[in-house]
Short mmCIF file of C-alpha atoms in Angstrom, two decimals:
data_model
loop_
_atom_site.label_atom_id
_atom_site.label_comp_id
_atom_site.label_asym_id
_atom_site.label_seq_id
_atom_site.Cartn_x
_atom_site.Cartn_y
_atom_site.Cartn_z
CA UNK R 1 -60.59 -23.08 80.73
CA UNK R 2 -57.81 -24.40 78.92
CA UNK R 3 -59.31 -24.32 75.78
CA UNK R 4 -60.59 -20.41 76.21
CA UNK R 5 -56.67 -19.81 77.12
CA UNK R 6 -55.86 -21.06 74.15
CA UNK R 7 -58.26 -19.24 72.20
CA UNK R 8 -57.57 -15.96 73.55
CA UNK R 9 -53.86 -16.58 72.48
CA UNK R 10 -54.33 -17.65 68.94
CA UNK R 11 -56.20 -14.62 68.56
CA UNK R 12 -53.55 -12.37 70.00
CA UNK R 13 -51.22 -13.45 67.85
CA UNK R 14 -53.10 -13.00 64.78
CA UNK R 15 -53.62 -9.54 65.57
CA UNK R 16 -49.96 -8.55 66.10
CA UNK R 17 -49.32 -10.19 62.64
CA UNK R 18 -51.99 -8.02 61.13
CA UNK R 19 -50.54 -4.74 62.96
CA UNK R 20 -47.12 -5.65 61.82
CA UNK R 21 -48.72 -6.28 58.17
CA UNK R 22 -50.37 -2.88 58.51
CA UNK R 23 -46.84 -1.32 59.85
CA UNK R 24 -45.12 -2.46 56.44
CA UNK R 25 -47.74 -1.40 53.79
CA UNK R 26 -47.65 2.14 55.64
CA UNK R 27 -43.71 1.98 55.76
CA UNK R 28 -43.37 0.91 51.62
CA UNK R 29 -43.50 4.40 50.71
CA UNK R 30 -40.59 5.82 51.69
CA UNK R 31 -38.03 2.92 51.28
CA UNK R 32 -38.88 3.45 47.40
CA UNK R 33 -35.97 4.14 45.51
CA UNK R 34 -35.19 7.38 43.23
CA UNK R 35 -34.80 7.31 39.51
CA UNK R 36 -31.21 6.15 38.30
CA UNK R 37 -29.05 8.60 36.88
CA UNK R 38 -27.74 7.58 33.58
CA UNK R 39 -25.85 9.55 30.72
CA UNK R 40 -28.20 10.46 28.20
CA UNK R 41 -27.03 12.92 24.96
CA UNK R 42 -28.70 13.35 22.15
CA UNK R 43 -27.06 11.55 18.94
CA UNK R 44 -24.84 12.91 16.59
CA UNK R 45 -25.84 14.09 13.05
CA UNK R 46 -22.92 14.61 10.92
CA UNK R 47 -21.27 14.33 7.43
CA UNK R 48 -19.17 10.93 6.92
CA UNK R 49 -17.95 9.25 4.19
CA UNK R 50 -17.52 5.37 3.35
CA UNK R 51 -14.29 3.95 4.75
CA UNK R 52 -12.83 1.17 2.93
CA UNK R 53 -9.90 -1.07 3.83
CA UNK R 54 -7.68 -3.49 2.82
CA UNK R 55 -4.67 -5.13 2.80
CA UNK R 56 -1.56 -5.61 0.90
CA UNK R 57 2.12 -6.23 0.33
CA UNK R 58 4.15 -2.68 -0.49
CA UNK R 59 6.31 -2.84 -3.51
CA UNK R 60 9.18 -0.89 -4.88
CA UNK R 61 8.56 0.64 -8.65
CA UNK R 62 12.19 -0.90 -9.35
CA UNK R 63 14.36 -3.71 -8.68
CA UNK R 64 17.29 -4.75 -9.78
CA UNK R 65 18.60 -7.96 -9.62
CA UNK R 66 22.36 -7.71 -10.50
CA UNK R 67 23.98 -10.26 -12.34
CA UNK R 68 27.11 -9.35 -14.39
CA UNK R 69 27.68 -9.31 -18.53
CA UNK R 70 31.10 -11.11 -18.21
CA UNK R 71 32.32 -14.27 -17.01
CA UNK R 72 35.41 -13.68 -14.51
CA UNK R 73 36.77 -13.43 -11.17
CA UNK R 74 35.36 -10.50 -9.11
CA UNK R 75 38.33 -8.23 -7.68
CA UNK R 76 37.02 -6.18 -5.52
CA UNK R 77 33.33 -4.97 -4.19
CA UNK R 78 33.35 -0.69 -3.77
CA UNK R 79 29.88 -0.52 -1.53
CA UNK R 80 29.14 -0.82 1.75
CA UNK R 81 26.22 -3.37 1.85
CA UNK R 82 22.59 -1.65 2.99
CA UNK R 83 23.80 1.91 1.83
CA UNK R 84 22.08 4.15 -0.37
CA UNK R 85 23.89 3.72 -3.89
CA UNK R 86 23.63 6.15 -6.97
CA UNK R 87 22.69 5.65 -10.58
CA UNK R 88 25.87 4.87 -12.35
CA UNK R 89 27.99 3.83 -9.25
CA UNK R 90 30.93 0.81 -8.99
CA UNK R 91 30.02 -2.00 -7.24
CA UNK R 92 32.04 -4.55 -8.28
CA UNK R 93 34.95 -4.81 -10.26
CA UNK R 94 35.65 -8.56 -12.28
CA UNK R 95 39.65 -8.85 -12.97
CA UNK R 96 39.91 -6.58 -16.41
CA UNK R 97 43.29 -8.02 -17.78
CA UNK R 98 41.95 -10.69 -20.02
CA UNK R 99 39.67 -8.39 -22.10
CA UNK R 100 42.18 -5.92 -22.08
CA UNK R 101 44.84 -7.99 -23.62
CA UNK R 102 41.81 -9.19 -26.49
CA UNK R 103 41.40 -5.45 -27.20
CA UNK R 104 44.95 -4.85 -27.37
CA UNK R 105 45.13 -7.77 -30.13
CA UNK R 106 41.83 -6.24 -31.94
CA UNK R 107 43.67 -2.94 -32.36
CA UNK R 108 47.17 -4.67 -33.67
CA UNK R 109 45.22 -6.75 -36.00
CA UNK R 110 43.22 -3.54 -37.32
CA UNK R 111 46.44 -1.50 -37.62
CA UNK R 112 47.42 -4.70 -39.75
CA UNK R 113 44.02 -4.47 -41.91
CA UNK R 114 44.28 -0.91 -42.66
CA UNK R 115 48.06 -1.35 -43.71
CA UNK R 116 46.91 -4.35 -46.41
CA UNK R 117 44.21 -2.30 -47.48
CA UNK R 118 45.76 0.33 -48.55
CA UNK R 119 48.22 -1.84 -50.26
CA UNK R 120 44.91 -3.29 -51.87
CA UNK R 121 43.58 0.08 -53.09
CA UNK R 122 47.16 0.88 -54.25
CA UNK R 123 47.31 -2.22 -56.37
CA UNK R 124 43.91 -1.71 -57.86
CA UNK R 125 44.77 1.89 -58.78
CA UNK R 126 47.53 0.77 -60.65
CA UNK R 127 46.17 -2.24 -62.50
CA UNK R 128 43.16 0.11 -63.58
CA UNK R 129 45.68 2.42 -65.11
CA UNK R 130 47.48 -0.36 -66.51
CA UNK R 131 43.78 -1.69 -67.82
CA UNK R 132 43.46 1.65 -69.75
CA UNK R 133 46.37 0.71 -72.11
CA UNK R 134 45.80 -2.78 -72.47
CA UNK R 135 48.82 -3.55 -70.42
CA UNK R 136 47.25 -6.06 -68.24
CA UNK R 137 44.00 -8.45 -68.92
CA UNK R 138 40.81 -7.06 -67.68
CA UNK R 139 40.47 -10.39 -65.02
CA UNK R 140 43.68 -9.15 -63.34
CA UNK R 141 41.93 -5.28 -62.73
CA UNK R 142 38.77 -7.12 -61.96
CA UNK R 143 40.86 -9.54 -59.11
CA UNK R 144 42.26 -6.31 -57.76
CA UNK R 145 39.35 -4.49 -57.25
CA UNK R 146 37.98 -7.59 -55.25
CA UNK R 147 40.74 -7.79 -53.03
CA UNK R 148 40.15 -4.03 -52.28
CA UNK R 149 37.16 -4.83 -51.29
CA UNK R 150 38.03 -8.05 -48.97
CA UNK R 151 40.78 -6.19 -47.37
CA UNK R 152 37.93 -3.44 -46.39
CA UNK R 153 35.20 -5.79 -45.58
CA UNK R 154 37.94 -7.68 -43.37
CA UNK R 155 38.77 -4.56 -41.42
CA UNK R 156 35.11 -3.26 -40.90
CA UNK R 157 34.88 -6.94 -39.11
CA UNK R 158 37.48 -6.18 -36.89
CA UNK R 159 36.53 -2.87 -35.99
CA UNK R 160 33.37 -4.33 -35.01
CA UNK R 161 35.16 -6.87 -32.84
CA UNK R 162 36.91 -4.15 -31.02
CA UNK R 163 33.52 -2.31 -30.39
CA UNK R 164 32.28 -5.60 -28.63
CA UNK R 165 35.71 -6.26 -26.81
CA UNK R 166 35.81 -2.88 -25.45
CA UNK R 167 32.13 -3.33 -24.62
CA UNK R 168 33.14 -6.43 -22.27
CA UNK R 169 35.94 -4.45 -21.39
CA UNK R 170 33.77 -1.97 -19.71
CA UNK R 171 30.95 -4.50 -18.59
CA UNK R 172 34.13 -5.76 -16.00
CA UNK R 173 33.18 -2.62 -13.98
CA UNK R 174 29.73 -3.36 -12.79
CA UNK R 175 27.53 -0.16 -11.92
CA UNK R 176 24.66 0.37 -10.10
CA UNK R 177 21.87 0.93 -12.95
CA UNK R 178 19.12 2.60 -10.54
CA UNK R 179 19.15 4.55 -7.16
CA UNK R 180 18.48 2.74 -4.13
CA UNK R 181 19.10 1.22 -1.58
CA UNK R 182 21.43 -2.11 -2.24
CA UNK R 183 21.57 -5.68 -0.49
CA UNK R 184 24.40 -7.57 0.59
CA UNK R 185 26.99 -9.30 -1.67
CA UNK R 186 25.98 -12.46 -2.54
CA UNK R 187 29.56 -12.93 -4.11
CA UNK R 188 32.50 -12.15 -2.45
CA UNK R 189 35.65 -11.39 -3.67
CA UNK R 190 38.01 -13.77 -5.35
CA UNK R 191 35.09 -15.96 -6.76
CA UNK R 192 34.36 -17.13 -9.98
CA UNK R 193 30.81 -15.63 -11.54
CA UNK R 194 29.22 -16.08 -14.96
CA UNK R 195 28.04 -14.01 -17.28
CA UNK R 196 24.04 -13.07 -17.08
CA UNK R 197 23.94 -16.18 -14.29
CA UNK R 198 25.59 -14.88 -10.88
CA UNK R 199 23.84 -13.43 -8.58
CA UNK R 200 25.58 -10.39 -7.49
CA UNK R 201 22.83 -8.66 -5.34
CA UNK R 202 20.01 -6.92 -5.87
CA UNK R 203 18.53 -2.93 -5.07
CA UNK R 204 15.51 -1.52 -5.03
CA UNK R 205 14.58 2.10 -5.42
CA UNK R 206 13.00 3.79 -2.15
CA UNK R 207 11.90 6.98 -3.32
CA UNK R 208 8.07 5.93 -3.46
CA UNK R 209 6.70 2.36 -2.78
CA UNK R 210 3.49 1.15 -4.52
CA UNK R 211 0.86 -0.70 -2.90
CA UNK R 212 -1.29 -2.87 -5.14
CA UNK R 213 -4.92 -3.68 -4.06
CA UNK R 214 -8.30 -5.28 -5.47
CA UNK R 215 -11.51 -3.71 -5.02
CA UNK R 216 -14.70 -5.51 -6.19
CA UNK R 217 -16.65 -4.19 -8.65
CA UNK R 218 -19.63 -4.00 -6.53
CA UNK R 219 -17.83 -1.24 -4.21
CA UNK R 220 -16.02 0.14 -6.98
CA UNK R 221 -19.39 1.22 -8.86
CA UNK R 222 -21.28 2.44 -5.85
CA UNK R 223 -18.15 4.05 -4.39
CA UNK R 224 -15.11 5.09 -6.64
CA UNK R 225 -16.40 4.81 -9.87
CA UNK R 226 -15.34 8.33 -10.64
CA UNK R 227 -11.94 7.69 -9.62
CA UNK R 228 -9.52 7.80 -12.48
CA UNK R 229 -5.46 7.75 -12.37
CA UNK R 230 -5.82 11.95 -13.42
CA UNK R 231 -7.98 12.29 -10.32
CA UNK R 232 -6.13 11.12 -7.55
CA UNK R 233 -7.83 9.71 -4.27
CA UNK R 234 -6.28 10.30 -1.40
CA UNK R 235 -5.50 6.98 1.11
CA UNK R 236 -3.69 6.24 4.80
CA UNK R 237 -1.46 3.37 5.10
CA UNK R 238 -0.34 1.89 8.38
CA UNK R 239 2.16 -0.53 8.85
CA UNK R 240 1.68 -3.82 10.81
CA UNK R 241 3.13 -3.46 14.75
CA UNK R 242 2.80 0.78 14.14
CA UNK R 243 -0.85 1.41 13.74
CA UNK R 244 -0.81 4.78 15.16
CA UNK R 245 1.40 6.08 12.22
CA UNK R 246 0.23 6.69 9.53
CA UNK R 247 1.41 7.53 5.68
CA UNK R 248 -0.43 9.51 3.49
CA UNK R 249 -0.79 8.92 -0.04
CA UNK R 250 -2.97 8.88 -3.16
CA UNK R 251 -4.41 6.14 -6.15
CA UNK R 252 -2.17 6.95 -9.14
CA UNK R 253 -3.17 3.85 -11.51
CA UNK R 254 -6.70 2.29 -12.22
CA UNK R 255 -6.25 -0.66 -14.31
CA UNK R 256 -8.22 -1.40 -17.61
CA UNK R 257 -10.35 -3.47 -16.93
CA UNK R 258 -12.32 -5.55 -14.31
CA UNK R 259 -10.97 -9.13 -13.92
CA UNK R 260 -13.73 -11.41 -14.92
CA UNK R 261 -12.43 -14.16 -12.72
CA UNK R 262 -12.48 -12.51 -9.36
CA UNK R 263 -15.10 -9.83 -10.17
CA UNK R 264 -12.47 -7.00 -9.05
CA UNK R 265 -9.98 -4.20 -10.54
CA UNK R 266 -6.74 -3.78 -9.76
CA UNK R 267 -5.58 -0.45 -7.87
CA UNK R 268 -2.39 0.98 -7.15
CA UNK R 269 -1.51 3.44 -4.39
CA UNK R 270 1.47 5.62 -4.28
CA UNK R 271 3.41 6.67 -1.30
CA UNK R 272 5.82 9.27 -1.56
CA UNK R 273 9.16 7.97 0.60
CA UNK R 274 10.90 10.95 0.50
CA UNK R 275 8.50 12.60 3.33
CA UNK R 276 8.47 9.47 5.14
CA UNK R 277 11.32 9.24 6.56
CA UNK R 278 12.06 6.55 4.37
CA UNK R 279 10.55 4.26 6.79
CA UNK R 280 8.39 2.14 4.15
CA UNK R 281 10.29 -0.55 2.59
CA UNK R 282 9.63 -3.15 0.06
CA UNK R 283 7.53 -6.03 1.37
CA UNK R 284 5.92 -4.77 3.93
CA UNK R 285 3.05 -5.79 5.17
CA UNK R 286 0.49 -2.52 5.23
CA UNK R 287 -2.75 -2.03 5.88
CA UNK R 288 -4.88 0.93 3.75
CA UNK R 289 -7.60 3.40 4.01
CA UNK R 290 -9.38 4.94 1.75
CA UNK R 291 -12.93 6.88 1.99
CA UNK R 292 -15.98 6.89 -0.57
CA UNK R 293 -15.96 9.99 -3.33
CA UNK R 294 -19.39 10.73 -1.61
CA UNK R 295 -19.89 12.69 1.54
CA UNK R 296 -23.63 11.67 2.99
CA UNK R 297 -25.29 12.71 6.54
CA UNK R 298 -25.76 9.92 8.89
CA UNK R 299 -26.95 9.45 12.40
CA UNK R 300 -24.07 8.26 14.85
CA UNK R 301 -24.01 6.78 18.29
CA UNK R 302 -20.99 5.38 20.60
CA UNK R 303 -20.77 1.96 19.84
CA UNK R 304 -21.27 0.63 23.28
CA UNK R 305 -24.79 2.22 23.29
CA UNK R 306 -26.00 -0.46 20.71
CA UNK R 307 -27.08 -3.73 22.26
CA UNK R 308 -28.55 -6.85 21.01
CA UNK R 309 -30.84 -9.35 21.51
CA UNK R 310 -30.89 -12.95 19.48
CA UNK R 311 -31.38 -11.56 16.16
CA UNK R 312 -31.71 -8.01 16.45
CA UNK R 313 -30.00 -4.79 17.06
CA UNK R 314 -31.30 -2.02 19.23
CA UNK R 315 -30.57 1.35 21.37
CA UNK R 316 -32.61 2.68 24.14
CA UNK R 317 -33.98 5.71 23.54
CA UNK R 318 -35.30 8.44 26.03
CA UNK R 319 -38.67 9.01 25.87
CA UNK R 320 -40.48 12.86 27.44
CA UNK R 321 -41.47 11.28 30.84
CA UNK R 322 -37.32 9.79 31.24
CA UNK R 323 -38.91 6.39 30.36
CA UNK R 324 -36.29 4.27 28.68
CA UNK R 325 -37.70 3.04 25.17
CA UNK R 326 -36.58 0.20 23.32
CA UNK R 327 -35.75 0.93 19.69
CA UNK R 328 -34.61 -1.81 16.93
CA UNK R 329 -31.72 -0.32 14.75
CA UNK R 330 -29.79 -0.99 11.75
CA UNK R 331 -25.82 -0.33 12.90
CA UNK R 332 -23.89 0.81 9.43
CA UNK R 333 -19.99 1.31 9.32
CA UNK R 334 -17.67 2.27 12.18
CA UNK R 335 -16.01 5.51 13.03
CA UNK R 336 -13.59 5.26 16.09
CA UNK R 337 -15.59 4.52 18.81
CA UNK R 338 -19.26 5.28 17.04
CA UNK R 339 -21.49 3.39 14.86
CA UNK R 340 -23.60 5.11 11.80
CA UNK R 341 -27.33 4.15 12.34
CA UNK R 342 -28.95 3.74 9.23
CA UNK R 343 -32.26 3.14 10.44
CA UNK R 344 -34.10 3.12 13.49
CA UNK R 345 -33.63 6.33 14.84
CA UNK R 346 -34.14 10.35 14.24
CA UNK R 347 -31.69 12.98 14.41
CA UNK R 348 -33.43 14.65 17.53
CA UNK R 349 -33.59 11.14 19.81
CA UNK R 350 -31.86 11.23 22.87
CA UNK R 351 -30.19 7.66 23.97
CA UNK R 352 -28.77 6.34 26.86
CA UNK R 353 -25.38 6.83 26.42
CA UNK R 354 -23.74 3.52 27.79
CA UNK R 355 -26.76 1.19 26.52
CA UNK R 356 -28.42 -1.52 28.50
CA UNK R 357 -25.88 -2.04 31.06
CA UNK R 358 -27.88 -0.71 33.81
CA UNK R 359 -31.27 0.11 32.20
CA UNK R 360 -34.13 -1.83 30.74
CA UNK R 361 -37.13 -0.73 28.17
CA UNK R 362 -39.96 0.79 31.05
CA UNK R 363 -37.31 1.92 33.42
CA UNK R 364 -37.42 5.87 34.50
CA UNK R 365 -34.43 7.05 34.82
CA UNK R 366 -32.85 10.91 36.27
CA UNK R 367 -31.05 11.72 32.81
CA UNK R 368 -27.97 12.91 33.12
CA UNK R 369 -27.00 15.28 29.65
CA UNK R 370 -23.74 14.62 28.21
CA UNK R 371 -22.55 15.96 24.85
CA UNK R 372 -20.93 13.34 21.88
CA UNK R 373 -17.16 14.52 21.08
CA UNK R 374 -16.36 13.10 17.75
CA UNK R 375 -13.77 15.87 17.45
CA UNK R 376 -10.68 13.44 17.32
CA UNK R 377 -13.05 10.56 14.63
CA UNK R 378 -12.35 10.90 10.93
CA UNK R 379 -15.86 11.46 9.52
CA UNK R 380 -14.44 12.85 6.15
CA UNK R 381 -11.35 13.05 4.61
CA UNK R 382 -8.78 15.26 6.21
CA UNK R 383 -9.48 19.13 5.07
CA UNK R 384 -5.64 19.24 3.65
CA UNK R 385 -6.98 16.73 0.97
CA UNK R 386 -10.42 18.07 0.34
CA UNK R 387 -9.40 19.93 -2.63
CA UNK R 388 -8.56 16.58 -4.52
CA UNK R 389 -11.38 15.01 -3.30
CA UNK R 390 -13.81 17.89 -4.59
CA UNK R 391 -11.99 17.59 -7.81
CA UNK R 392 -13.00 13.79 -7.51
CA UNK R 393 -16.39 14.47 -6.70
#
């Protein structure tokens, strides 16, 4: 009896499991979950050009350093340091009196030369009239006439020591020779400086600033190689700690030749300091942009929709049926926030928007259609400088 009981509850048991095994295969259905919605737009299709950048040091087109042309004591200084100063402006003034007092002795001492030559001349007149009728030997007219001459050769040399006294004379007043913007005094008043060795200070000119860079030769033919310095390309420059300002400006100077050592060709930018505010100065560190003489179509999509995988680059594409698709691509250069894709995909694929963050290749999703804004990306250069870039192109 036992053993029957037994039976008969083994069995009972197995039959509730299969019931409850039925219950859960019936139930399956509808716990199944509905399609994800994801952001899915079709990719972009637009006209870009080839941005290049690089970096550099800005320059000013002149600088001065100021020493002065006379040995003496500097009297007084006439600028305030940092100020703008003019072409032709006194800065510093070394004490004039000593080359005043050797120009005052120049002019005595010619006043003295022009009274013994005209003594001279007198004298040789006189002994050539005297020649005439024998009256004196022909050495004593020829002795005269050579003292005429000494006495003028002797006066012509201090004339020409007067020029150079009064030229050190002048060179005591020491004037700005550019416009800019000056340093401090390196030598204050009261101190002893030598001529062409003392540093006074120095200026530079802030009207434009030049940026030197080097592009290799390998962009330079593919990319600017119908850039000249009579076709001007136009380039952005931001400065280090300020990236969202920027300066506009244009390439003014291709050099000669490439440099067979480095394999590049120097370039110089110019930047127009007038308009800026005269915010760029001379040693700055800067950072510059410049885009490609051609314009080409290219396929873009937000950067975040490109994943990868070991080796490889890929988006997921949406396929008819919402399946997600996987698609290998090759990513090109960056725009903002979007990638060109210069292979892999057609101008009429849709992608998933934010890439494999929440999808896989095989999923179905509920597409959700956004559009791409690339309003606020520079694709091209800005319309204000097409003109010079047509004329490039």
């Amino acid at each position: 009896m036992k053993k029957l009981h037994l039976l008969a509850s083994v069995t009972a048991m197995l039959a509730v499991l299969t019931l409850a095994g039925c219950n859960s295969q019936e139930a399956e259905p509808q716990m199944q979950m509905p399609p994800l919605p994801i952001d899915v737009a079709q990719v972009a299709f637009q006209e870009v050009q080839s941005w290049h950048t690089y970096t550099t040091r800005l320059e000013s087109p002149q600088r001065v350093i100021l020493m002065p042309r006379v040995s003496g004591v500097v009297e007084s200084i006439a600028f305030t340091e940092g100020q703008t100063v003019q072409q032709g402006d006194a800065l510093f003034q070394i004490d004039p009196r000593p080359f005043q007092a050797v120009v005052d002795r120049l002019r005595a001492q010619i006043l003295a030369g022009e009274a013994a030559l005209e003594e001279a001349i007198n004298r040789e007149k006189r002994a050539l009239n005297l020649g005439k009728s024998s009256a004196i030997s022909i050495e004593q007219v020829e002795s005269r006439s050579a003292d005429s001459k000494q006495r003028k050769a002797e006066l012509l040399a201090l004339k020409a020591q007067l020029d150079s006294a009064l030229l050190d004379l002048e060179f005591t007043s020491v004037k700005s020779p550019i416009t800019g913007v000056i340093s401090r005094a390196e030598i204050t008043e009261g101190n002893n400086v030598i001529a062409n060795q003392s540093v006074l200070t120095n200026i530079v000119s802030n009207d434009e600033m030049y940026a030197y860079f080097d592009i290799d030769e390998r962009t330079w033919n593919s990319d600017f190689a119908k850039v000249t310095s009579n076709t001007p390309l136009p380039v952005t420059l931001t400065l280090a700690g300020n990236t969202k300002r920027q300066y506009q400006g244009h390439i003014d100077f291709v050099d000669n030749a490439v440099n067979a050592s480095t394999g590049t060709i120097r370039v110089r930018a110019t930047f127009d300091n007038h308009t800026q505010e005269r915010a760029l100065k001379a040693g700055s560190f800067a950072r510059l942009k410049l885009a490609s003489t051609d314009v080409e179509k290219h396929i873009l999509v937000p950067d975040r929709a490109i994943g990868t995988d070991l080796k490889n680059r890929f988006v997921l594409t949406i396929g008819e049926d919402n399946t997600v698709q996987y698609r290998q691509v090759t990513a090109g250069e960056r725009y903002g926030q979007y990638r060109v894709i210069t292979d892999g995909l057609n101008p009429q694929d849709n992608i998933a928007v934010n890439g494999p963050a929440k999808v896989f290749p095989g999923m179905v999703i509920s597409p959700r259609n956004v559009t791409l804004d690339l309003s606020a990306v520079a694709l091209t250069v800005d319309p204000a400088t097409a003109d010079t870039l047509a004329a490039v192109r």
